Coordinates of C-alpha atoms in Angstrom, one line a residue:
X104 CA -177.3 -61.4 1.7
X105 CA -176.1 -57.8 2.3
X106 CA -172.6 -58.9 2.9
X107 CA -172.6 -61.2 -0.1
X108 CA -173.9 -58.4 -2.3
X109 CA -171.2 -56.1 -1.0
X110 CA -168.6 -58.8 -1.7
X111 CA -169.9 -58.9 -5.3
X112 CA -169.5 -55.2 -5.7
X113 CA -165.9 -55.2 -4.3
X114 CA -165.0 -58.3 -6.3
X115 CA -165.9 -56.8 -9.6
X116 CA -164.2 -53.5 -8.7
X117 CA -161.1 -55.5 -7.8
X118 CA -161.2 -57.4 -11.1
X119 CA -161.7 -54.2 -13.0
X120 CA -158.7 -52.6 -11.2
X121 CA -156.6 -55.7 -12.2
X122 CA -157.6 -55.2 -15.9
X123 CA -156.8 -51.6 -15.6
X124 CA -158.0 -48.5 -17.6
X125 CA -161.4 -48.9 -19.2
X126 CA -161.7 -52.4 -17.7
X127 CA -163.2 -51.2 -14.4
X128 CA -166.2 -49.9 -16.4
X129 CA -166.6 -53.3 -18.1
X130 CA -166.6 -55.2 -14.9
X131 CA -169.0 -52.7 -13.3
X132 CA -171.5 -53.7 -15.9
X133 CA -170.9 -57.4 -15.1
X134 CA -171.5 -56.6 -11.5
X135 CA -174.8 -55.0 -12.2
X136 CA -175.8 -58.2 -14.1
X137 CA -174.9 -60.4 -11.1
X138 CA -176.7 -58.1 -8.6
X139 CA -179.9 -57.8 -10.6
X140 CA -180.4 -61.0 -12.6
X141 CA -178.6 -63.4 -10.2
X142 CA -179.3 -61.9 -6.8
X143 CA -182.5 -60.1 -7.6
X144 CA -181.6 -56.6 -6.6
X145 CA -183.6 -53.9 -8.3
X146 CA -181.8 -51.5 -10.6
X147 CA -182.7 -49.1 -13.4
X148 CA -181.3 -46.6 -15.8
X149 CA -182.2 -43.8 -13.4
X150 CA -179.2 -44.9 -11.3
X151 CA -176.8 -44.1 -14.1
X152 CA -175.2 -40.6 -13.8
X153 CA -176.2 -39.5 -17.3
X154 CA -175.4 -35.8 -16.8
X155 CA -172.0 -36.6 -15.5
X156 CA -171.1 -38.8 -18.5
X157 CA -172.5 -36.3 -21.0
X158 CA -170.5 -33.5 -19.3
X159 CA -167.3 -35.5 -19.5
X160 CA -168.0 -36.2 -23.2
X161 CA -168.7 -32.5 -23.9
X162 CA -165.7 -31.1 -22.0
X163 CA -163.3 -33.7 -23.4
X164 CA -164.4 -33.0 -26.9
X165 CA -163.6 -29.3 -26.5
X166 CA -160.2 -30.1 -24.9
X167 CA -159.4 -32.6 -27.7
X168 CA -160.3 -30.0 -30.4
X169 CA -158.1 -27.5 -28.7
X170 CA -155.3 -30.0 -28.4
X171 CA -155.5 -30.8 -32.1
X172 CA -155.3 -27.1 -32.9
X173 CA -152.0 -26.9 -30.9
X174 CA -153.5 -25.3 -27.8
X175 CA -152.2 -27.9 -25.4
X176 CA -148.7 -27.5 -26.7
X177 CA -148.8 -23.8 -26.3
X178 CA -150.0 -24.2 -22.7
X179 CA -147.1 -26.6 -22.0
X180 CA -144.7 -24.1 -23.5
X181 CA -146.0 -21.4 -21.2
X182 CA -145.7 -23.8 -18.2
X183 CA -142.1 -24.8 -19.3
X184 CA -141.1 -21.1 -19.4
X185 CA -142.5 -20.5 -16.0
X186 CA -140.7 -23.5 -14.5
X187 CA -137.4 -22.7 -16.1
X188 CA -137.5 -19.1 -14.8
X189 CA -137.8 -20.4 -11.3
X190 CA -135.9 -23.7 -11.3
X191 CA -134.8 -23.7 -7.7
X192 CA -138.4 -23.6 -6.6
X193 CA -139.5 -26.4 -8.9
X194 CA -141.1 -28.4 -6.0
X195 CA -143.5 -25.6 -5.3
X196 CA -144.0 -24.3 -8.8
X197 CA -144.6 -27.7 -10.4
X198 CA -147.9 -28.4 -8.5
X199 CA -149.0 -24.8 -9.3
X200 CA -148.7 -25.6 -13.0
X201 CA -150.5 -29.0 -12.9
X202 CA -153.2 -27.7 -10.5
X203 CA -154.0 -24.7 -12.8
X204 CA -154.0 -26.9 -15.9
X205 CA -156.4 -29.4 -14.3
X206 CA -158.5 -26.6 -12.9
X207 CA -159.0 -25.2 -16.3
X208 CA -159.4 -28.4 -18.3
X209 CA -161.4 -30.5 -15.8
X210 CA -159.1 -33.5 -16.3
X211 CA -155.9 -34.5 -14.5
X212 CA -154.6 -36.1 -17.7
X213 CA -153.2 -32.7 -18.7
X214 CA -150.3 -33.5 -16.4
X215 CA -148.9 -35.9 -18.9
X216 CA -147.6 -33.1 -21.0
X217 CA -145.9 -31.3 -18.2
X218 CA -144.3 -34.2 -16.3
X219 CA -141.3 -34.5 -18.7
X220 CA -140.6 -30.8 -18.3
X221 CA -140.7 -31.0 -14.5
X222 CA -138.4 -34.0 -14.4
X223 CA -135.9 -32.3 -16.8
X224 CA -135.8 -29.0 -14.9
X225 CA -135.3 -30.7 -11.6
X226 CA -132.5 -32.9 -13.0
X227 CA -130.8 -29.9 -14.4
X228 CA -130.8 -28.2 -11.0
X229 CA -129.6 -31.2 -9.2
X230 CA -132.9 -31.5 -7.4
X231 CA -134.3 -34.9 -6.7
X232 CA -137.1 -35.2 -9.4
X233 CA -139.3 -37.4 -7.2
X234 CA -140.0 -34.3 -5.1
X235 CA -141.7 -32.1 -7.7
X236 CA -143.0 -35.0 -9.7
X237 CA -144.8 -36.5 -6.7
X238 CA -146.6 -33.4 -5.6
X239 CA -147.3 -32.4 -9.2
X240 CA -149.2 -35.6 -9.7
X241 CA -151.1 -35.1 -6.5
X242 CA -152.0 -31.5 -7.4
X243 CA -153.4 -32.7 -10.8
X244 CA -155.7 -35.1 -9.0
X245 CA -157.0 -33.0 -6.2
X246 CA -157.6 -30.0 -8.5
X247 CA -160.5 -32.1 -10.0
X248 CA -162.5 -31.3 -6.9
X249 CA -162.1 -27.6 -7.6
X250 CA -162.5 -27.4 -11.4
X251 CA -165.6 -25.6 -12.5
X252 CA -166.1 -28.1 -15.4
X253 CA -165.0 -31.4 -13.8
X254 CA -167.7 -34.1 -13.7
X255 CA -167.1 -34.6 -9.9
X256 CA -167.8 -30.9 -9.1
X257 CA -170.8 -30.6 -11.4
X258 CA -172.3 -33.8 -10.0
X259 CA -171.7 -32.9 -6.4
X260 CA -173.1 -29.4 -6.8
X261 CA -176.3 -30.9 -8.1
X262 CA -176.5 -33.0 -5.0
X263 CA -176.0 -30.0 -2.7
X264 CA -178.5 -27.8 -4.4
X265 CA -181.5 -29.1 -2.4
X266 CA -179.6 -28.3 0.8
X267 CA -179.2 -24.6 -0.2
X268 CA -175.6 -24.8 -1.3
X269 CA -175.0 -23.6 -4.8
X270 CA -172.3 -24.2 -7.4
X271 CA -170.4 -21.0 -6.7
X272 CA -170.4 -21.6 -2.9
X273 CA -168.9 -25.0 -3.5
X274 CA -166.1 -23.6 -5.7
X275 CA -165.5 -20.8 -3.2
X276 CA -164.7 -23.4 -0.6
X277 CA -162.9 -26.0 -2.7
X278 CA -160.6 -23.8 -4.8
X279 CA -158.7 -22.0 -2.0
X280 CA -158.6 -25.0 0.4
X281 CA -157.3 -27.5 -2.2
X282 CA -154.7 -25.1 -3.6
X283 CA -153.4 -24.2 -0.1
X284 CA -153.3 -27.9 0.7
X285 CA -151.1 -28.5 -2.4
X286 CA -148.6 -26.0 -1.1
X287 CA -148.5 -27.7 2.2
X288 CA -148.0 -31.0 0.4
X289 CA -145.2 -29.4 -1.6
X290 CA -143.5 -28.3 1.6
X291 CA -143.5 -31.9 2.8
X292 CA -142.4 -33.3 -0.5
X293 CA -139.4 -30.9 -0.5
X294 CA -137.9 -32.9 2.3
X295 CA -138.7 -36.4 0.9
X296 CA -135.7 -38.7 0.2
X297 CA -132.0 -38.0 0.1
X298 CA -130.4 -35.4 -2.1
X299 CA -130.1 -36.5 -5.8
X300 CA -126.3 -36.5 -5.7
X301 CA -126.4 -38.9 -2.7
X302 CA -128.8 -41.4 -4.3
X303 CA -127.1 -44.7 -4.9
X304 CA -129.5 -45.7 -7.7
X305 CA -129.0 -42.3 -9.5
X306 CA -125.2 -42.7 -9.2
X307 CA -125.4 -46.2 -10.7
X308 CA -127.6 -45.1 -13.6
X309 CA -125.3 -42.1 -14.2
X310 CA -122.3 -44.4 -14.5
X311 CA -124.2 -46.6 -16.9
X312 CA -125.2 -43.7 -19.1
X313 CA -128.9 -44.2 -18.4
X314 CA -129.5 -40.6 -17.4
X315 CA -130.3 -38.5 -20.5
X316 CA -129.3 -34.9 -21.0
X317 CA -131.8 -32.5 -22.6
X318 CA -131.3 -31.8 -26.3
X319 CA -132.6 -28.2 -25.8
X320 CA -135.1 -28.5 -28.7
X321 CA -138.1 -26.2 -28.5
X322 CA -141.5 -27.6 -29.3
X323 CA -143.2 -26.3 -32.4
X324 CA -146.4 -24.4 -31.8
X325 CA -149.1 -24.3 -34.5
X326 CA -150.3 -20.8 -35.6
X327 CA -153.8 -21.8 -34.5
X328 CA -152.8 -22.7 -30.9
X329 CA -153.4 -19.3 -29.3
X330 CA -156.8 -18.9 -31.0
X331 CA -158.0 -22.3 -29.9
X332 CA -156.9 -21.8 -26.4
X333 CA -158.6 -18.4 -26.1
X334 CA -161.8 -19.8 -27.4
X335 CA -161.7 -22.7 -24.9
X336 CA -160.8 -20.4 -21.9
X337 CA -163.5 -18.0 -23.0
X338 CA -166.1 -20.9 -22.9
X339 CA -165.0 -21.8 -19.4
X340 CA -165.4 -18.2 -18.3
X341 CA -168.9 -18.2 -19.9
X342 CA -169.8 -21.3 -18.0
X343 CA -168.9 -19.8 -14.6
X344 CA -170.6 -16.4 -15.4
X345 CA -173.8 -18.1 -16.6
X346 CA -173.8 -20.4 -13.5
X347 CA -173.5 -17.3 -11.4
X348 CA -176.2 -15.5 -13.2
X349 CA -178.8 -18.3 -12.7
X350 CA -177.7 -19.2 -9.1
X351 CA -180.2 -18.2 -6.4
X352 CA -177.6 -16.3 -4.6
X353 CA -177.1 -13.9 -7.5
X354 CA -180.5 -14.3 -9.2
X355 CA -179.8 -12.3 -12.4
X356 CA -181.8 -14.9 -14.4
X357 CA -184.7 -16.2 -12.4
X358 CA -186.2 -18.7 -14.8
X359 CA -183.3 -19.8 -17.1
X360 CA -184.2 -21.6 -20.3
X361 CA -180.9 -23.5 -20.1
X362 CA -179.9 -25.2 -16.8
X363 CA -176.3 -25.3 -15.5
X364 CA -175.5 -28.8 -16.7
X365 CA -177.0 -28.2 -20.1
X366 CA -175.1 -24.9 -20.3
X367 CA -171.8 -26.7 -19.6
X368 CA -172.5 -29.2 -22.4
X369 CA -173.6 -26.7 -25.0
X370 CA -170.9 -24.2 -24.2
X371 CA -168.2 -26.9 -24.5
X372 CA -169.6 -28.3 -27.7
X373 CA -170.0 -24.7 -29.0
X374 CA -166.4 -24.0 -28.2
X375 CA -165.3 -27.2 -30.1
X376 CA -167.4 -26.0 -33.1
X377 CA -165.8 -22.5 -33.0
X378 CA -162.3 -23.9 -32.7
X379 CA -162.9 -26.2 -35.7
X380 CA -164.4 -23.5 -37.9
X381 CA -162.0 -20.7 -37.0
X382 CA -158.7 -22.8 -37.1
X383 CA -159.9 -25.1 -40.0
X384 CA -158.5 -28.2 -38.4
X385 CA -159.4 -31.7 -39.7
X386 CA -162.3 -32.7 -37.4
X387 CA -161.9 -36.4 -38.3
X388 CA -158.6 -36.4 -36.3
X389 CA -160.2 -35.1 -33.1
X390 CA -161.1 -38.6 -31.9
X391 CA -157.5 -39.8 -32.3
X392 CA -155.8 -37.4 -29.9
X393 CA -154.8 -38.6 -26.4
X394 CA -157.2 -36.5 -24.3
X395 CA -160.2 -37.7 -26.3
X396 CA -159.3 -41.3 -25.7
X397 CA -158.7 -40.8 -22.0
X398 CA -162.0 -38.9 -21.7
X399 CA -164.0 -41.6 -23.4
X400 CA -162.4 -44.2 -21.2
X401 CA -163.5 -42.1 -18.2
X402 CA -167.1 -42.1 -19.5
X403 CA -167.2 -45.9 -19.6
X404 CA -165.6 -46.2 -16.2
X405 CA -168.1 -43.9 -14.6
X406 CA -171.0 -45.7 -16.3
X407 CA -170.0 -49.1 -15.0
X408 CA -168.7 -48.3 -11.6
X409 CA -171.3 -45.7 -10.6
X410 CA -174.2 -47.9 -11.8
X411 CA -172.8 -50.8 -9.8
X412 CA -172.3 -48.7 -6.7
X413 CA -175.6 -47.0 -7.0
X414 CA -177.4 -50.3 -7.4
X415 CA -176.0 -51.6 -4.1
X416 CA -176.5 -48.3 -2.2
X417 CA -180.1 -47.8 -3.5
X418 CA -181.0 -51.4 -2.5
X419 CA -179.7 -50.9 1.1
X420 CA -180.2 -47.3 1.8
X421 CA -182.3 -48.0 4.9
X422 CA -179.6 -50.2 6.4
X423 CA -176.9 -47.7 5.5
X424 CA -178.8 -45.0 7.2
X425 CA -179.2 -47.1 10.3
X426 CA -175.5 -48.1 10.6
X427 CA -173.7 -45.1 9.2
X428 CA -176.0 -42.3 10.3
X429 CA -175.1 -42.4 14.0
X430 CA -171.4 -43.1 13.3
X431 CA -171.1 -40.1 11.0
X432 CA -173.1 -37.8 13.1
X433 CA -170.7 -38.5 16.1
X434 CA -167.6 -38.6 13.9
X435 CA -168.3 -36.6 10.7
X436 CA -164.6 -36.6 9.7
X437 CA -165.0 -40.3 9.0
X438 CA -166.8 -39.6 5.7
X439 CA -163.4 -38.4 4.4
X440 CA -161.9 -41.8 5.3
X441 CA -164.8 -43.6 3.5
X442 CA -164.3 -41.5 0.4
X443 CA -160.5 -41.9 0.6
X444 CA -160.6 -45.7 0.6
X445 CA -163.4 -45.9 -2.0
X446 CA -161.5 -43.7 -4.5
X447 CA -158.5 -46.0 -4.1
X448 CA -160.6 -48.7 -5.8
X449 CA -162.8 -46.7 -8.1
X450 CA -159.9 -44.7 -9.7
X451 CA -162.2 -41.8 -10.5
X452 CA -163.2 -38.7 -8.5
X453 CA -166.4 -38.5 -10.5
X454 CA -167.4 -42.2 -10.0
X455 CA -166.6 -42.0 -6.2
X456 CA -168.6 -38.8 -5.9
X457 CA -171.6 -40.2 -7.7
X458 CA -171.5 -43.6 -6.0
X459 CA -171.2 -42.4 -2.3
X460 CA -172.1 -38.8 -1.9
X461 CA -175.9 -39.2 -2.4
X462 CA -175.9 -41.9 0.3
X463 CA -173.9 -39.7 2.7
X464 CA -176.3 -36.8 2.2
X465 CA -179.3 -39.1 2.4
X466 CA -178.4 -40.4 5.9
X467 CA -178.2 -36.8 7.2
X468 CA -174.5 -35.9 6.8
X469 CA -174.3 -32.1 7.0
X470 CA -173.4 -30.2 3.7
X471 CA -170.4 -28.7 5.5
X472 CA -169.1 -32.2 6.3
X473 CA -169.7 -33.4 2.7
X474 CA -167.9 -30.4 1.2
X475 CA -165.0 -30.6 3.6
X476 CA -164.6 -34.3 2.8
X477 CA -164.9 -33.9 -0.9
X478 CA -161.2 -33.6 -1.5
X479 CA -160.8 -37.2 -0.2
X480 CA -162.2 -38.6 -3.5
X481 CA -158.8 -37.8 -4.9
X482 CA -156.9 -40.7 -3.3
X483 CA -156.0 -42.2 -6.7
X484 CA -152.3 -42.1 -5.8
X485 CA -152.4 -44.7 -3.0
X486 CA -152.1 -47.7 -5.2
X487 CA -149.2 -47.1 -7.6
X488 CA -151.1 -48.0 -10.8
X489 CA -152.8 -44.7 -11.8
X490 CA -151.6 -43.5 -15.3
X491 CA -150.2 -40.1 -14.3
X492 CA -148.3 -41.7 -11.4
X493 CA -146.8 -44.4 -13.6
X494 CA -145.9 -41.8 -16.2
X495 CA -144.0 -39.8 -13.6
X496 CA -142.1 -42.9 -12.7
X497 CA -141.2 -43.6 -16.3
X498 CA -140.2 -40.1 -17.1
X499 CA -137.7 -39.8 -14.3
X500 CA -134.6 -41.5 -15.7
X501 CA -132.6 -40.7 -12.5
X502 CA -134.5 -43.5 -10.7
X503 CA -135.4 -41.3 -7.8
X504 CA -139.2 -41.7 -8.5
X505 CA -139.5 -45.3 -7.9
X506 CA -142.1 -47.8 -6.4
X507 CA -140.9 -49.8 -3.4
X508 CA -141.3 -53.5 -2.8
X509 CA -144.2 -53.0 -0.4
X510 CA -146.6 -51.4 -2.8
X511 CA -147.4 -48.3 -0.6
X512 CA -143.8 -47.2 -0.1
X513 CA -143.6 -44.8 -3.1
X514 CA -142.9 -41.0 -3.1
X515 CA -146.5 -40.1 -3.8
X516 CA -148.0 -41.5 -0.7
X517 CA -146.9 -39.2 2.1
X518 CA -147.4 -35.9 0.1
X519 CA -150.7 -37.2 -1.1
X520 CA -152.0 -38.0 2.4
X521 CA -150.8 -34.7 3.7
X522 CA -152.4 -32.8 0.9
X523 CA -155.8 -34.4 1.3
X524 CA -155.7 -34.3 5.1
X525 CA -154.8 -30.6 4.9
X526 CA -157.6 -29.9 2.4
X527 CA -160.2 -31.6 4.6
X528 CA -159.1 -29.7 7.7
X529 CA -158.9 -26.4 5.9
X530 CA -162.4 -26.9 4.3
X531 CA -164.0 -27.7 7.7
X532 CA -162.5 -24.4 9.0
X533 CA -163.1 -22.2 5.9
X534 CA -166.4 -23.8 5.0
X535 CA -167.9 -23.0 8.4
X536 CA -167.3 -19.3 7.6
X537 CA -168.6 -19.4 4.0
X538 CA -171.7 -21.7 4.6

């Protein structure tokens, strides 16, 4: 029956992936129905990652409010200025921009706004756009595992707390290792594919007039943009400072009235309230902006997929311990492979973390191994169906960023694998010093 139940889990994840977007959350719910009512597996609401979902909702609400006030446009303008000042190094500077924006916002969907700029700057310089676009998308995904306010980091830090690893220690390992890994990935991406002028598809598109030239128009920035951005960034700083103050390693507040997760939620909602009051934006429009829609989609996906995965894992934890415990104790690096392949299907760093990390820690995986493997939950680029990946393909009118006939032969694959592998290796090394 275990194999049948596993098949049910994988089947509904597969169907959800075929539907796309929010559909994987829907089919996760169907899978729970089949496992519980048809196959008799016990499940409960306690298996739902409530805190993760609430944090996503709170953070996305603050980001959407900032976006409506023009803050996102201002950040993109700053990013564009940075990239145009250093156009020849676009393959290295593009991932820096998308990494930092994701680090600050807690969602990789911020990359949507910068991808057109990256493609345009690369094209102007005669640089193959697939090079900076590929690593920029990868950086926006892996930065989730280093963002102080991402659902994946918050959930994982809560799992590590009983093992004596606090929130700040997790960030101290993940931020430098993932960023360095992105630079290694950029170095590899810089040699991917032929030069743009030698690309036959680009030449054909150029002859047919399908390659557009920039109109040089500057984006209009609302007068409320800077104020909204400063409020949002200030809220993030407060989250990190408060988390430090209540952590056992710092111990400034020994008996906090507000826990870390609750602090993230309240600070983010408070930031949204301040932005709305100070900038006087129309709050009824907040739910219509793109970041709000993508964030709420993520909530449903985490709800369905994490509940489905947790139901299966909870029902077979003893078997999983028996089979995987010895294997991972002898080959701890294999946890990164498990997370890598799982995230390919789950399409969410948060969902993968919540579904698999508790089981890994429960079977005796060392905290260092779990932290080092954490970056592997970012393998959303393997199947060429993730929104930011598809957006990069669409925004490159030179045709250099294209998906091959064999599914996996796309320009994101090799830089992505190199970046994750480098991050895991660096985290094992650096983590052994920090922990």
